[in-house]
XYZ file of C-alpha atoms in Angstrom:
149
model
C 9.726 2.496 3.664
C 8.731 6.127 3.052
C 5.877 7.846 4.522
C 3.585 7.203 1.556
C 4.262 3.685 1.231
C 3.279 3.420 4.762
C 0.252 5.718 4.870
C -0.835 3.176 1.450
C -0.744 0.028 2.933
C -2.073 1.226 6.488
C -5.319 2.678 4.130
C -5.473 -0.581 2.075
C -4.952 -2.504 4.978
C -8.420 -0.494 6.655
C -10.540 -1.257 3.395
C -9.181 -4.443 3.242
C -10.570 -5.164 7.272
C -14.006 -3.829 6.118
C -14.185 -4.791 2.395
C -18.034 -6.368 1.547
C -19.029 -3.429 3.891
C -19.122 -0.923 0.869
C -17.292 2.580 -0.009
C -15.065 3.725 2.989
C -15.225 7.778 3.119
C -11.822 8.260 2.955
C -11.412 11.567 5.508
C -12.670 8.558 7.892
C -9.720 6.568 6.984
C -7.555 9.563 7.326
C -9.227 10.360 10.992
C -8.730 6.699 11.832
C -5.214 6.474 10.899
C -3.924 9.688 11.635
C -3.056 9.987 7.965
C -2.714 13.925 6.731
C -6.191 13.803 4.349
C -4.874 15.665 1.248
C -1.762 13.282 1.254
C -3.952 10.564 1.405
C -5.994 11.935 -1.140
C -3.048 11.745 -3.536
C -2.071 8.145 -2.903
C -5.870 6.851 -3.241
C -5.852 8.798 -6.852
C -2.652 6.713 -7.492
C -4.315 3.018 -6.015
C -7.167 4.163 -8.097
C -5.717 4.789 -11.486
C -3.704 1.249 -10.913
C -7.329 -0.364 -10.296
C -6.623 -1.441 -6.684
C -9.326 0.569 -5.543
C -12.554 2.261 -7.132
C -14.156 5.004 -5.907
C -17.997 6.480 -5.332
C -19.463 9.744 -5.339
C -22.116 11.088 -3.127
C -23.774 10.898 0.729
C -22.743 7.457 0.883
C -19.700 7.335 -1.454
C -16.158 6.429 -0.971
C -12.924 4.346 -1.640
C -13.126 0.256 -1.539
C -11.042 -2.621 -2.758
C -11.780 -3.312 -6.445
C -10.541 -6.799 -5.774
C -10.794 -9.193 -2.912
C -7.859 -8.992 -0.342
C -6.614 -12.317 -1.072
C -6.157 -11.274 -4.110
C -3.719 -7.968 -3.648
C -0.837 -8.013 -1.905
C 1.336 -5.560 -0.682
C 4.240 -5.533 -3.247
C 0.686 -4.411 -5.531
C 0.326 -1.570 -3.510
C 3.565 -0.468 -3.306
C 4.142 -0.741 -7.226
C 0.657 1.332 -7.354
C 2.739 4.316 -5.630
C 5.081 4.354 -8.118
C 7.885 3.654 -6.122
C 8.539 0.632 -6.188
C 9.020 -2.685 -3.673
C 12.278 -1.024 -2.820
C 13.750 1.866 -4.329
C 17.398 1.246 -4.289
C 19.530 2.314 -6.590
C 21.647 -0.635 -6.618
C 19.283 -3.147 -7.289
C 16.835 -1.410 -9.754
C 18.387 -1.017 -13.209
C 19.885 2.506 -14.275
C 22.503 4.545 -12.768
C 23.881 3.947 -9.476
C 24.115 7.225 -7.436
C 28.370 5.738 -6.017
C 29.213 4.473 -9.319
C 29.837 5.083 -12.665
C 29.970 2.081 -14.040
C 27.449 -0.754 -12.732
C 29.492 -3.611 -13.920
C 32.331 -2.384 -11.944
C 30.573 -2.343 -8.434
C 31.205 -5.137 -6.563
C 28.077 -4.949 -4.018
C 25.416 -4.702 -6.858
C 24.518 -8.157 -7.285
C 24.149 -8.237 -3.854
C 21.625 -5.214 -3.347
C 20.066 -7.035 -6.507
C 19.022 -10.468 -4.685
C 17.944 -8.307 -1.588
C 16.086 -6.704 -3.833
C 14.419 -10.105 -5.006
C 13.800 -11.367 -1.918
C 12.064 -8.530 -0.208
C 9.913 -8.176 -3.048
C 8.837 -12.063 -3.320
C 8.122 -12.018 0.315
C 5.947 -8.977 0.015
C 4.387 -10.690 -2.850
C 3.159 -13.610 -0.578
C 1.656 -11.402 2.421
C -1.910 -10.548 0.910
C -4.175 -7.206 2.465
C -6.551 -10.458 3.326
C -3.224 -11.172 6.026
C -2.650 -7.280 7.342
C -6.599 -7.005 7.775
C -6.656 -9.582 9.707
C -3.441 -8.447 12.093
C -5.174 -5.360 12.148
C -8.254 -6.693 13.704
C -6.705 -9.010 16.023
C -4.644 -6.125 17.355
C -7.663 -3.723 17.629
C -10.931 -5.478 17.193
C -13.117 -4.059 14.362
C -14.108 -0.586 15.549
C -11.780 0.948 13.496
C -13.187 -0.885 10.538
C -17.467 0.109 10.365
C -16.833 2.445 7.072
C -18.934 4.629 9.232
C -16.156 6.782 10.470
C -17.355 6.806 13.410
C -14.665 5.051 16.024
């Protein structure tokens, strides 16, 4: 996983933990999880635009879910990012960076069902499932939405 895909789900995974709480500000997310703010700046403008998130202006504005967490699961946030459940050049369609010729690579199909797999598995584990890891790991004083920790 890149660094963005991480920093995403470990933010989605925090609104997820305190979602019915209202608008997280999101330099408190970015305190909380050690997550350079402008960076994740950029990746809540991308969960926004895919509607995984909404935001609010103001004193007491923020980022939250714009769905319940049982109902988005990771493989949604990583497609939100843009780069997909797992970028690999041998599974997704298009060139392959070794080869030529797809049809002539021997290993393809096999990066293909990898591909499959990993990406119906991430399709099962909802942010409902990470929040609650989270919490059980760390209790809920990372989750207030005050920022403060």
């Amino acid at each position: 996983m890149t660094a963005r895909e991480r920093y995403a789900v470990r933010a989605m995974a925090v609104l997820a933990a305190g979602y019915g709480n209202g608008p997280r500000p999101l330099p408190s997310v970015a305190a909380d999880e050690g997550i350079p703010f402008g960076y994740l700046e950029h990746i809540a403008q991308r969960l926004r635009r895919s509607g995984l998130v909404r935001s609010t202006r103001g004193a007491f504005g923020g980022y939250e879910l714009a769905r319940s967490p049982e109902d988005i699961t990771v493989a949604d946030v990583l497609r939100a990012i843009g780069e997909g459940v797992i970028p690999a050049d041998c599974g997704a369609a298009g060139n392959c960076y070794y080869h030529d010729r797809l049809d002539e690579c021997v290993t393809r199909p096999i990066w293909q069902d990898i591909q499959s797999q990993v990406e119906e598995s991430l399709s099962r584990v909802t942010l409902a499932t990470v929040a609650k890891r989270i919490e059980a790991n760390s209790g809920t004083e990372r989750v207030r939405g005050d920022g403060s920790s």
